[in-house]
mmCIF file of C-alpha atoms and ligand atoms in Angstrom:
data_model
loop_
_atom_site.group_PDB
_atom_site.id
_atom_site.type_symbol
_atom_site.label_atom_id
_atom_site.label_comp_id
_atom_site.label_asym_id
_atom_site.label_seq_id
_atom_site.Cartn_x
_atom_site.Cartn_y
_atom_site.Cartn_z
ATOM 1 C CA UNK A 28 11.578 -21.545 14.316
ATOM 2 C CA UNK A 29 12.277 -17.706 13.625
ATOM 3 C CA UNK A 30 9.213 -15.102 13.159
ATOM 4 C CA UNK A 31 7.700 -14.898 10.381
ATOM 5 C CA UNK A 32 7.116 -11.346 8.746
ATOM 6 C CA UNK A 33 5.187 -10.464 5.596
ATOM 7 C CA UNK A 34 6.327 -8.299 3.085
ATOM 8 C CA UNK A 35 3.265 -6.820 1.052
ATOM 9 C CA UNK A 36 4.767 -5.948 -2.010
ATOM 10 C CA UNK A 37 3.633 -2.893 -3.440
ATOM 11 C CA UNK A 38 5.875 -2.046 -6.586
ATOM 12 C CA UNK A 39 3.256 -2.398 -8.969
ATOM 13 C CA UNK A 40 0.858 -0.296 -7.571
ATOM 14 C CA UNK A 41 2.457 2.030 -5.003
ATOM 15 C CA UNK A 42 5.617 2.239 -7.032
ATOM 16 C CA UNK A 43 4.773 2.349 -11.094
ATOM 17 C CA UNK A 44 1.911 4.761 -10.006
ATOM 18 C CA UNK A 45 4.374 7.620 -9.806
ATOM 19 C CA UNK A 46 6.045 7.018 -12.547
ATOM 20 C CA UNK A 47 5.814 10.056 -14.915
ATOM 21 C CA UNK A 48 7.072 7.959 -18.682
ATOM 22 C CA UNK A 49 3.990 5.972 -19.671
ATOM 23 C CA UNK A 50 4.891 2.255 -18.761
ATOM 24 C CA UNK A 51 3.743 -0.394 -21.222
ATOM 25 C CA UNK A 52 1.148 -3.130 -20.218
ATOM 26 C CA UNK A 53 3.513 -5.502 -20.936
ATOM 27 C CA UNK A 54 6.085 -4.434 -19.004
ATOM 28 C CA UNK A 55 3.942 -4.167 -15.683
ATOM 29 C CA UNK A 56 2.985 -7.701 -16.418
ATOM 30 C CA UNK A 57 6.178 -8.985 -16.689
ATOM 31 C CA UNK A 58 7.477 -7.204 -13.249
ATOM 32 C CA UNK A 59 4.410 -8.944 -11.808
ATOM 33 C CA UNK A 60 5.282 -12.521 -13.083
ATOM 34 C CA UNK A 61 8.674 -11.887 -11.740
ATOM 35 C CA UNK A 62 7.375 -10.517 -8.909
ATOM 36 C CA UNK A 63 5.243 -13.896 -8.226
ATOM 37 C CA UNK A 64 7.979 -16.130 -8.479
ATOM 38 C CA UNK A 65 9.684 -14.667 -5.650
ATOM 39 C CA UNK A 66 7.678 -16.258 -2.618
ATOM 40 C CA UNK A 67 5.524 -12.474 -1.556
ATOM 41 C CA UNK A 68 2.003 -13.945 -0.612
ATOM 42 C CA UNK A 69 0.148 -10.628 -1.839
ATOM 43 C CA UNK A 70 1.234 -8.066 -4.177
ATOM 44 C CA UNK A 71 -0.377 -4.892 -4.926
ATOM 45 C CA UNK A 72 -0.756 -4.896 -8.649
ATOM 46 C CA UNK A 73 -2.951 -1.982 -9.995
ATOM 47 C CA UNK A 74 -5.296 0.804 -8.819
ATOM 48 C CA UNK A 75 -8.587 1.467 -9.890
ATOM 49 C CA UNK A 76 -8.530 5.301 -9.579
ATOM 50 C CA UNK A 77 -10.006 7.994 -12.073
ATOM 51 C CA UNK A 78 -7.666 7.705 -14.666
ATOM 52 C CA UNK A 79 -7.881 11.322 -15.095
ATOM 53 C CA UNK A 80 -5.899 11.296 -11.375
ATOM 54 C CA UNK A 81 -3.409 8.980 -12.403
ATOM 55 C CA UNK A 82 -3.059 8.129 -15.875
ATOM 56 C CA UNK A 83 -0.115 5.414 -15.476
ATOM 57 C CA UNK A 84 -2.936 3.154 -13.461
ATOM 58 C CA UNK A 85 -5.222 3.140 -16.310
ATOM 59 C CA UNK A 86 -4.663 0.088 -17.390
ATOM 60 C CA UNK A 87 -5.282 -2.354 -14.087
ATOM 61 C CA UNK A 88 -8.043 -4.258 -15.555
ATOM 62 C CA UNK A 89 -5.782 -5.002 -18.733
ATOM 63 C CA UNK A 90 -2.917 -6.022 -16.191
ATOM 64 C CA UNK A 91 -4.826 -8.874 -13.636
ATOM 65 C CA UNK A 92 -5.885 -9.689 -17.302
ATOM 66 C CA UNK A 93 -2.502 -10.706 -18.227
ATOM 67 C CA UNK A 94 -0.561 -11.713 -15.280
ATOM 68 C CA UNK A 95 -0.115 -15.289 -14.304
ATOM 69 C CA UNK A 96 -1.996 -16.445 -11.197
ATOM 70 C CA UNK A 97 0.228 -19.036 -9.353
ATOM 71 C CA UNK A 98 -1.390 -20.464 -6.185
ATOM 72 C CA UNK A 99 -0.328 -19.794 -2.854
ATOM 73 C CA UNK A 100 0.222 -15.269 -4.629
ATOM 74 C CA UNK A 101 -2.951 -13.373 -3.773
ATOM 75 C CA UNK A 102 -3.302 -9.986 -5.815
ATOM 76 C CA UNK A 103 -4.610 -6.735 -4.627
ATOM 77 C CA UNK A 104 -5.486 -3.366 -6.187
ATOM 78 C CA UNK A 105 -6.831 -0.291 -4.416
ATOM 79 C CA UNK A 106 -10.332 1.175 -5.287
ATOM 80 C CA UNK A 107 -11.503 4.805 -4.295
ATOM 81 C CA UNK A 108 -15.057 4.510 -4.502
ATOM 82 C CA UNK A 109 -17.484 2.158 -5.287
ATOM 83 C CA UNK A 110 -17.071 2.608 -9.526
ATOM 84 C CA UNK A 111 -13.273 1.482 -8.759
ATOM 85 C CA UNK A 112 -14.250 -1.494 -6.261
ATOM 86 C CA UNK A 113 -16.740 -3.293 -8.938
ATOM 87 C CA UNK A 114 -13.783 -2.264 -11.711
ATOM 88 C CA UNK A 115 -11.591 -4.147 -9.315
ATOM 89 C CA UNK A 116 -13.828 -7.079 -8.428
ATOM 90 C CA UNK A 117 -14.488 -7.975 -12.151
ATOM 91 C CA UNK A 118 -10.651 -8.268 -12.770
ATOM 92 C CA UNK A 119 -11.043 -10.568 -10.447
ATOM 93 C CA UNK A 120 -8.358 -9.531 -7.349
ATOM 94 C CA UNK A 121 -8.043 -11.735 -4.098
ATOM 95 C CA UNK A 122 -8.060 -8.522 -2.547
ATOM 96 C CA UNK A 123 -9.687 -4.388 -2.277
ATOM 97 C CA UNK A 124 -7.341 -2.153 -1.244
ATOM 98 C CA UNK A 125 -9.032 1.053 0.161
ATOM 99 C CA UNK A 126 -7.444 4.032 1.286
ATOM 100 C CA UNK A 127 -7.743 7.504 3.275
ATOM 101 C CA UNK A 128 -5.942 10.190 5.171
ATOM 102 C CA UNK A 129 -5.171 11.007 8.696
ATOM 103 C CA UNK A 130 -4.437 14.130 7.621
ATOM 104 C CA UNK A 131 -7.245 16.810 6.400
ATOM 105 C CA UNK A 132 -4.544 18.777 3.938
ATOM 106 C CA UNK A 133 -4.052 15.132 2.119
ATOM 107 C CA UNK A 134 -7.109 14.221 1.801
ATOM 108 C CA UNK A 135 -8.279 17.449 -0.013
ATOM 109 C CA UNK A 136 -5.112 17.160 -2.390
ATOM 110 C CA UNK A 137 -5.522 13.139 -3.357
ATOM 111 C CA UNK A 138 -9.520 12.389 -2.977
ATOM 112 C CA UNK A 139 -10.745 15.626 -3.726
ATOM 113 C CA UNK A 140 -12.746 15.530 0.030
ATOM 114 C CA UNK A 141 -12.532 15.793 3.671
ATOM 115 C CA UNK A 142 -11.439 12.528 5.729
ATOM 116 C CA UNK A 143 -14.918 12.104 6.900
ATOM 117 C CA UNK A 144 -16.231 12.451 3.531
ATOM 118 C CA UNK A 145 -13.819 9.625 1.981
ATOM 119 C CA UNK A 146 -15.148 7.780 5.202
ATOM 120 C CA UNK A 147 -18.327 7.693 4.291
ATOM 121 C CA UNK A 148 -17.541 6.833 0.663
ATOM 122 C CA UNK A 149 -16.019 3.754 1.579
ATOM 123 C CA UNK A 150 -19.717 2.552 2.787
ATOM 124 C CA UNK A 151 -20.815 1.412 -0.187
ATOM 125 C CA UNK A 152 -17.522 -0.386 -0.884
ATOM 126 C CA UNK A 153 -17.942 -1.948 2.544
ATOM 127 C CA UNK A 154 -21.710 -3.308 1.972
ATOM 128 C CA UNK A 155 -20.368 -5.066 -1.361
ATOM 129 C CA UNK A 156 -17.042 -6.549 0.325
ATOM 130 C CA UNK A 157 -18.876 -8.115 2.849
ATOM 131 C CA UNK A 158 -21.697 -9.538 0.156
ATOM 132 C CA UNK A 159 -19.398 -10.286 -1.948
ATOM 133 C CA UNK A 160 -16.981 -12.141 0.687
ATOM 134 C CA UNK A 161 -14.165 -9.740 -0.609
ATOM 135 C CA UNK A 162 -10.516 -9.070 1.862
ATOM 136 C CA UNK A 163 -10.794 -5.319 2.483
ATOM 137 C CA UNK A 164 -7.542 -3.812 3.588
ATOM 138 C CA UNK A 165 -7.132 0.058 4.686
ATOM 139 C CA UNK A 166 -4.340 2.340 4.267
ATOM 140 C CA UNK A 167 -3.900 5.332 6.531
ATOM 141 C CA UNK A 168 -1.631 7.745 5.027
ATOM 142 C CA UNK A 169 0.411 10.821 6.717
ATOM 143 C CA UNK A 170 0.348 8.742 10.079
ATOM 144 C CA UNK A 171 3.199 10.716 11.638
ATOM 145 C CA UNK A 172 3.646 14.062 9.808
ATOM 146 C CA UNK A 173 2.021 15.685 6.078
ATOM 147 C CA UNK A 174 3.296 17.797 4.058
ATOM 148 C CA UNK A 175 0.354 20.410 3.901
ATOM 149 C CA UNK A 176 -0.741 20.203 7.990
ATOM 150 C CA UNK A 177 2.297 19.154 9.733
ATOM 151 C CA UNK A 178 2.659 16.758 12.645
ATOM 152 C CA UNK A 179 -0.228 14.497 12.630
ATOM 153 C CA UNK A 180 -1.848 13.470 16.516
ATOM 154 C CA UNK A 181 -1.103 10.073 17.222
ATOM 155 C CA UNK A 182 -5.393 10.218 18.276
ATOM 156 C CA UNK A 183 -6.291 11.351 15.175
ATOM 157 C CA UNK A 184 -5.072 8.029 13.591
ATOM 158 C CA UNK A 185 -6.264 5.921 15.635
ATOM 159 C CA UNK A 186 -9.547 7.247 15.224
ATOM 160 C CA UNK A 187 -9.520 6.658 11.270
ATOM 161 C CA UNK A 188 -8.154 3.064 11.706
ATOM 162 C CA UNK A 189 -11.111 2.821 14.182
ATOM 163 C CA UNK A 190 -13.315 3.519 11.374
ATOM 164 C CA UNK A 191 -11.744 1.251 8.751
ATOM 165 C CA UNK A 192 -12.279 -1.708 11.495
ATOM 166 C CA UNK A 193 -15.626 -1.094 11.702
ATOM 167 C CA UNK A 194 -16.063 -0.641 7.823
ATOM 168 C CA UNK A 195 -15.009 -4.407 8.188
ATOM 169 C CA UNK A 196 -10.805 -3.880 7.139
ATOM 170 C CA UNK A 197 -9.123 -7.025 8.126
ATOM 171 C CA UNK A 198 -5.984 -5.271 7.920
ATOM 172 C CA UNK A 199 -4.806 -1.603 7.914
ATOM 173 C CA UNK A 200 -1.497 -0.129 6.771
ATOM 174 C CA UNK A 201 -0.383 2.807 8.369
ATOM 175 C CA UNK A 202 1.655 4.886 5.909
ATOM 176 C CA UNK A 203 4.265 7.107 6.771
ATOM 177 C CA UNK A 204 4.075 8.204 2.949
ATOM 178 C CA UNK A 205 6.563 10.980 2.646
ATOM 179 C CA UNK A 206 9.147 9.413 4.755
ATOM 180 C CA UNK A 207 9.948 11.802 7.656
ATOM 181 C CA UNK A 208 8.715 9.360 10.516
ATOM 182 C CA UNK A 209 11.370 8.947 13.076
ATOM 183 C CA UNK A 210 11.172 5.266 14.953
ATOM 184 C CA UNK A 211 9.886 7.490 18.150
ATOM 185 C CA UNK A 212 7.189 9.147 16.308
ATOM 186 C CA UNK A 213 6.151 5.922 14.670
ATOM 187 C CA UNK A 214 6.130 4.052 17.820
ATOM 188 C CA UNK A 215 4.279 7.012 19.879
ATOM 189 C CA UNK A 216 1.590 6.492 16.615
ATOM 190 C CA UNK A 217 1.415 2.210 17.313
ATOM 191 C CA UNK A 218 0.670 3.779 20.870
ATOM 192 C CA UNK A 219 -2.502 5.336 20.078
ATOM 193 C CA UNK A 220 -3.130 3.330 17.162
ATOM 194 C CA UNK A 221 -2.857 -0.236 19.350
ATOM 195 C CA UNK A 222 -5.633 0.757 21.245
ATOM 196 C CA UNK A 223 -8.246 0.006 18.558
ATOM 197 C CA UNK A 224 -6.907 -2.426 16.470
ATOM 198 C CA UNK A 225 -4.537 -5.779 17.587
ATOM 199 C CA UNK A 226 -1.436 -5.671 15.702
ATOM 200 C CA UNK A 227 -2.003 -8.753 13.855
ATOM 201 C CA UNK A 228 -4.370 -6.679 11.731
ATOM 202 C CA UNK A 229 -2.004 -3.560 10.962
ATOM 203 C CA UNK A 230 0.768 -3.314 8.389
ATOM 204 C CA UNK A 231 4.067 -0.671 8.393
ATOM 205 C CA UNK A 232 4.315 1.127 5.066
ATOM 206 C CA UNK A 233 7.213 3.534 4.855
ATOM 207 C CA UNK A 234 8.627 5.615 2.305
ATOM 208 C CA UNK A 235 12.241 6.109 2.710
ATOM 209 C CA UNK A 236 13.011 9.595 1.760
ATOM 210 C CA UNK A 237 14.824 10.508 5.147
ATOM 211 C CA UNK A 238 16.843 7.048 5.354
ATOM 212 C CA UNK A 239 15.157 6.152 8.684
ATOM 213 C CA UNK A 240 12.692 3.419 7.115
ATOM 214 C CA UNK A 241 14.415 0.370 8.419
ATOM 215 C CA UNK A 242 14.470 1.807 12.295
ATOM 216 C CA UNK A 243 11.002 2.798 11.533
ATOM 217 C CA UNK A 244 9.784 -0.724 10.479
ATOM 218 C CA UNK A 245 11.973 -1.736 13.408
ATOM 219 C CA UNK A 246 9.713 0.070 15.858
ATOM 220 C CA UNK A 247 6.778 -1.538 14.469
ATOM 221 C CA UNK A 248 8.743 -4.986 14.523
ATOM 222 C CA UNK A 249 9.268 -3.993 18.353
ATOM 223 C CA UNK A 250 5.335 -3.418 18.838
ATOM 224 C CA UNK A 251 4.524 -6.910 17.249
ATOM 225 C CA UNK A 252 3.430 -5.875 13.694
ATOM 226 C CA UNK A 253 4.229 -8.416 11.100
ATOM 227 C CA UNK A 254 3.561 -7.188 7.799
ATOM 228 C CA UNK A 255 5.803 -4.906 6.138
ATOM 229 C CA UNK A 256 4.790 -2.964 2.596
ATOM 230 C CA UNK A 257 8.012 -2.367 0.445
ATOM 231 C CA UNK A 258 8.413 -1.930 -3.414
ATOM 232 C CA UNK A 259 10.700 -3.405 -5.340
ATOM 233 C CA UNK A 260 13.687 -2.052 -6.424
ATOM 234 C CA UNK A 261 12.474 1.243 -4.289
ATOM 235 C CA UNK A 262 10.230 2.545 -6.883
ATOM 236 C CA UNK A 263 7.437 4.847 -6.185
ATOM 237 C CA UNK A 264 5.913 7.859 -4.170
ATOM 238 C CA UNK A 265 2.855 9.391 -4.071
ATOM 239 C CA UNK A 266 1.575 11.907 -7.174
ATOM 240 C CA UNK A 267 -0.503 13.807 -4.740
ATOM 241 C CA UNK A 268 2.330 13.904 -2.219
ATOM 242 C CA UNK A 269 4.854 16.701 -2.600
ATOM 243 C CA UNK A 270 8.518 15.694 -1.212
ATOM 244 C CA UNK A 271 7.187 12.037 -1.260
ATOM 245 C CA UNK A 272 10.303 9.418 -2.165
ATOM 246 C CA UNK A 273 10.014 5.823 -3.338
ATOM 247 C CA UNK A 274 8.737 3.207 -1.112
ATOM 248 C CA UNK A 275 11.457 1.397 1.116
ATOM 249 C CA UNK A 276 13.152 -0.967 -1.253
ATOM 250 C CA UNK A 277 11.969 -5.027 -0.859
ATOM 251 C CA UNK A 278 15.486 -6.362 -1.244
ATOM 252 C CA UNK A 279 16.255 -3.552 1.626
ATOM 253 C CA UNK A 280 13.811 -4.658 3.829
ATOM 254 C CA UNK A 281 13.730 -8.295 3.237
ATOM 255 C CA UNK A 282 17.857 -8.641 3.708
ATOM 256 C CA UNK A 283 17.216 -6.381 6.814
ATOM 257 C CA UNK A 284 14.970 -8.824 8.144
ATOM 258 C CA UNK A 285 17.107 -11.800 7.361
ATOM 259 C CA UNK A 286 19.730 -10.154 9.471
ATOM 260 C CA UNK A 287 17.945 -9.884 11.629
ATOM 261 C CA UNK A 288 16.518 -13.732 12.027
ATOM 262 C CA UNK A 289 13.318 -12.639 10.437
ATOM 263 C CA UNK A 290 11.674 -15.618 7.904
ATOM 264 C CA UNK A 291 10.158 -14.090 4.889
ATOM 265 C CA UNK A 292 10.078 -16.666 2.625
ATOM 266 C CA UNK A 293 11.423 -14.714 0.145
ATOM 267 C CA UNK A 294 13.799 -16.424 -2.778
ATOM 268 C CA UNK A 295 16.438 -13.455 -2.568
ATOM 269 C CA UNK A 296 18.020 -14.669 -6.103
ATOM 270 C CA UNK A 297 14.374 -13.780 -7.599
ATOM 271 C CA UNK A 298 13.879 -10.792 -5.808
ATOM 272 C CA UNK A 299 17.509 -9.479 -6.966
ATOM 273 C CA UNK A 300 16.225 -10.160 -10.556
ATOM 274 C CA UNK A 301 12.958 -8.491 -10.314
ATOM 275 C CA UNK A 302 14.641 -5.400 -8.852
ATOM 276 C CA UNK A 303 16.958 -4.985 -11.811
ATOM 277 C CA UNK A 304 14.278 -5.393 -13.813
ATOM 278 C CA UNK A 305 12.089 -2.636 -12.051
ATOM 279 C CA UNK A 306 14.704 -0.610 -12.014
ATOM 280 C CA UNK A 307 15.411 -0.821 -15.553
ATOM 281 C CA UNK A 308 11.601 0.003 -15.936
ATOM 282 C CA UNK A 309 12.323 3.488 -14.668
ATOM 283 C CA UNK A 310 14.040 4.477 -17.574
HETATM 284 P P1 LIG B 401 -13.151 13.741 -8.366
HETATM 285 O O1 LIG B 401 -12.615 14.441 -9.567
HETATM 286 O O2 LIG B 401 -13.369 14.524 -7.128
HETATM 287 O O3 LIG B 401 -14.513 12.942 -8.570
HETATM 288 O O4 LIG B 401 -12.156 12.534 -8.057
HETATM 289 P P2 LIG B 401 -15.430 12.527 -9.758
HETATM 290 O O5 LIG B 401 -16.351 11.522 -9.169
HETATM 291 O O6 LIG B 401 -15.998 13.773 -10.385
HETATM 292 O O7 LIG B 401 -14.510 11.781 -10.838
HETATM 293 C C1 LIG B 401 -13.773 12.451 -11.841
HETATM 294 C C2 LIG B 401 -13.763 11.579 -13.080
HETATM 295 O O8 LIG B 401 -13.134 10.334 -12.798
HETATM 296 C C3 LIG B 401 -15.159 11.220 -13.595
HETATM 297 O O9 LIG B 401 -15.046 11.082 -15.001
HETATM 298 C C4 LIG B 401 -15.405 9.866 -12.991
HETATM 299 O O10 LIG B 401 -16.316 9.072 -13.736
HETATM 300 C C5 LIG B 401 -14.031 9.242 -13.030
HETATM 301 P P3 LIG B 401 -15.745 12.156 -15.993
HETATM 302 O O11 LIG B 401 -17.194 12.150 -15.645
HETATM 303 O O12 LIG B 401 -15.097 13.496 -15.658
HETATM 304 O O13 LIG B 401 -15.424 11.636 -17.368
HETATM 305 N N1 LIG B 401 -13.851 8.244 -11.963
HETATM 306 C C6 LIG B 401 -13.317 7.034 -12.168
HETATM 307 N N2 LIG B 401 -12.846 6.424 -13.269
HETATM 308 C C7 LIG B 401 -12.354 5.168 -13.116
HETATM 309 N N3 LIG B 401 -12.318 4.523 -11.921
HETATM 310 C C8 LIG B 401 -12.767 5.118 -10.802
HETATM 311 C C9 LIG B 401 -13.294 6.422 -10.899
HETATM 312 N N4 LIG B 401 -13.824 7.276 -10.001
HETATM 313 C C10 LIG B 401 -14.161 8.387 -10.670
HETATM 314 N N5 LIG B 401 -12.722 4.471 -9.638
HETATM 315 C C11 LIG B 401 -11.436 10.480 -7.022
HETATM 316 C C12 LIG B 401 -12.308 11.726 -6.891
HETATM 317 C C13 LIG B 401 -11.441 9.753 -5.703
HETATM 318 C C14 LIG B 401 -12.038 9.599 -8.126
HETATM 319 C C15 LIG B 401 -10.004 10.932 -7.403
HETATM 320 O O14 LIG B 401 -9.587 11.862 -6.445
HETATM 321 C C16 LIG B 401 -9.017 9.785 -7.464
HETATM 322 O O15 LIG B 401 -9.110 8.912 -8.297
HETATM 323 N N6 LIG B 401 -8.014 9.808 -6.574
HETATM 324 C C17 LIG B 401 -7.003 8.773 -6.514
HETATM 325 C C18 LIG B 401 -5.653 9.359 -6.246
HETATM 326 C C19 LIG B 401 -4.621 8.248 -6.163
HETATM 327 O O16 LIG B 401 -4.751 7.198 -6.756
HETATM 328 N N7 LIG B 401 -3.538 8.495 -5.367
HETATM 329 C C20 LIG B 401 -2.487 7.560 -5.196
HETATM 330 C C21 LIG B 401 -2.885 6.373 -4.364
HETATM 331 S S1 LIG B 401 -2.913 6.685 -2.602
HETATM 332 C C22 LIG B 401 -1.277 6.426 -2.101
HETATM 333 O O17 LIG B 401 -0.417 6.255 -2.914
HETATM 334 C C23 LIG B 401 -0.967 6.324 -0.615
HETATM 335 C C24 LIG B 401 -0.709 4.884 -0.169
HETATM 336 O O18 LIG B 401 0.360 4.310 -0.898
HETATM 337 C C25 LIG B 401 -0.373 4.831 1.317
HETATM 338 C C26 LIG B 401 0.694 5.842 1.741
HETATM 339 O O19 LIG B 401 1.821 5.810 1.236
HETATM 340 O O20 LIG B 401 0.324 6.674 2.577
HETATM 341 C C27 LIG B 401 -1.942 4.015 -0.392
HETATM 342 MG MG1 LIG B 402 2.574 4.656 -0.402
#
């Protein structure tokens, strides 16, 4: 039987969050219900971040409130600190998304601290998970290059992915969030990054603002990874990310992989259909 490979959709989260028109409740409930009749096994659906940050995620709690919860779709959302994990756990995700940088220059410009600081905030989030029996993921972002420091050391992610194993992360996805990884620099990253974590437990999340995201997720194909982040319809981008472009598009990636003899599971008739409809959600 072909491979299986996961993609992690991220639309709702990765992709609305960028979005500068203020995007009704209702509408990011309704590209969620599409989104969970398509066959993903986890989507990303809200972030509990200061809303004084990002003012289009401000209404997460009112949007796990409203979605449908089919079994067999687990739903995520990403917390910051310990005030957006409990926000998170009480609108009851499957799932606690937590993020940091590789890169010092990012860190400063989207948590408002240095990577070790964010580190150590994460603690706290860490000691609840684990009470709490709660699926921490990590993101890295600016794995390969950032937009305020340049090239990133293939070392210096691996050390922070170190760190999110040993916060307890079952999974980390290693961003290349403003799309200028090339599938050499990506790979030379897995290098370093392989070392401390199996690659069962990482994910590829690219942003396609060079073109090069599908021989970027190929590279990580090539080094066994088998989850793949992608938002529907290509929305999204990162606020705190100058030059960032949407994430690679789902239908992209999941035809890609199809092509390619992949399995996602995926009903590609649905996925069409929720694309359109994210798309037309851009205004
Ligand atoms: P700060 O201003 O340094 O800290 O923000 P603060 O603690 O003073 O908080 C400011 C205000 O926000 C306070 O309110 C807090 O109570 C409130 P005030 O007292 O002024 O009225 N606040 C919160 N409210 C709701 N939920 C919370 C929360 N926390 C504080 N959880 C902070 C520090 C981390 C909060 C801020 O920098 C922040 O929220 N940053 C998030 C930025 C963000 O969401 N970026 C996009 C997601 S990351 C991404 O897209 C990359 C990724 O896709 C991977 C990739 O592509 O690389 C994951
Ligand atoms: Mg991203």
């Amino acid at each position: 039987m072909a491979d299986f490979v996961e993609i992690f959709e991220v639309g709702p989260r990765d992709g609305l969050q960028n979005e500068p028109r203020p995007i009704p409740t209702s509408d990011k409930i309704a590209l969620v219900d599409r989104l969970s009749a398509c066959g993903f096994r986890r989507i990303e659906v809200a972030s509990f971040v200061s809303p004084k940050w990002v003012p289009q995620m401000a209404d997460g709690a009112e949007v796990l409130a409203g979605i449908a919860r089919p079994p067999g779709v687990r739903f995520a959302a990403l917390a910051p600190n310990l005030k957006g994990y409990q926000a998170a756990r009480a609108a009851q995700v499957d799932e606690v998304a937590v993020f940091v940088s590789a890169s010092e220059g990012f860190s400063r410009a989207n948590l408002n601290c240095t990577v070790a600081e964010s580190l150590d905030r994460l603690a706290p989030i860490a000691e609840a998970a684990r009470a709490d029996g709660m699926r921490l993921r990590g993101y890295v972002s600016m794995v390969v290059d950032c937009p305020f420091d340049g090239a990133t050391p293939p070392g210096a992610v691996a050390r922070v992915v170190a760190a999110l194993r040993d916060l307890g992360c079952a999974e980390v996805s290693l961003g290349d969030t403003v799309g200028r990884a090339t599938p050499e620099g990506f790979d030379a990253m897995l290098a370093a990054v392989l070392t401390e974590m199996p690659a069962t437990g990482l994910a590829a999340h690219c942003h396609d603002t060079a073109g090069r995201a599908l021989s970027v997720i190929d590279a990580a194909l090539e080094r066994g990874l088998r989850v793949v982040d992608a938002s529907v319809g290509g929305l999204g981008g990162c606020p705190y990310a100058p030059g960032a472009a949407g994430n690679v598009a789902t239908e992209t990636v999941a035809a890609h992989l199809a092509a390619r003899g992949y399995r996602t599971g995926l009903d590609m008739v649905a996925l069409a259909e929720a694309a359109a409809f994210a798309r037309r959600l851009r205004g």
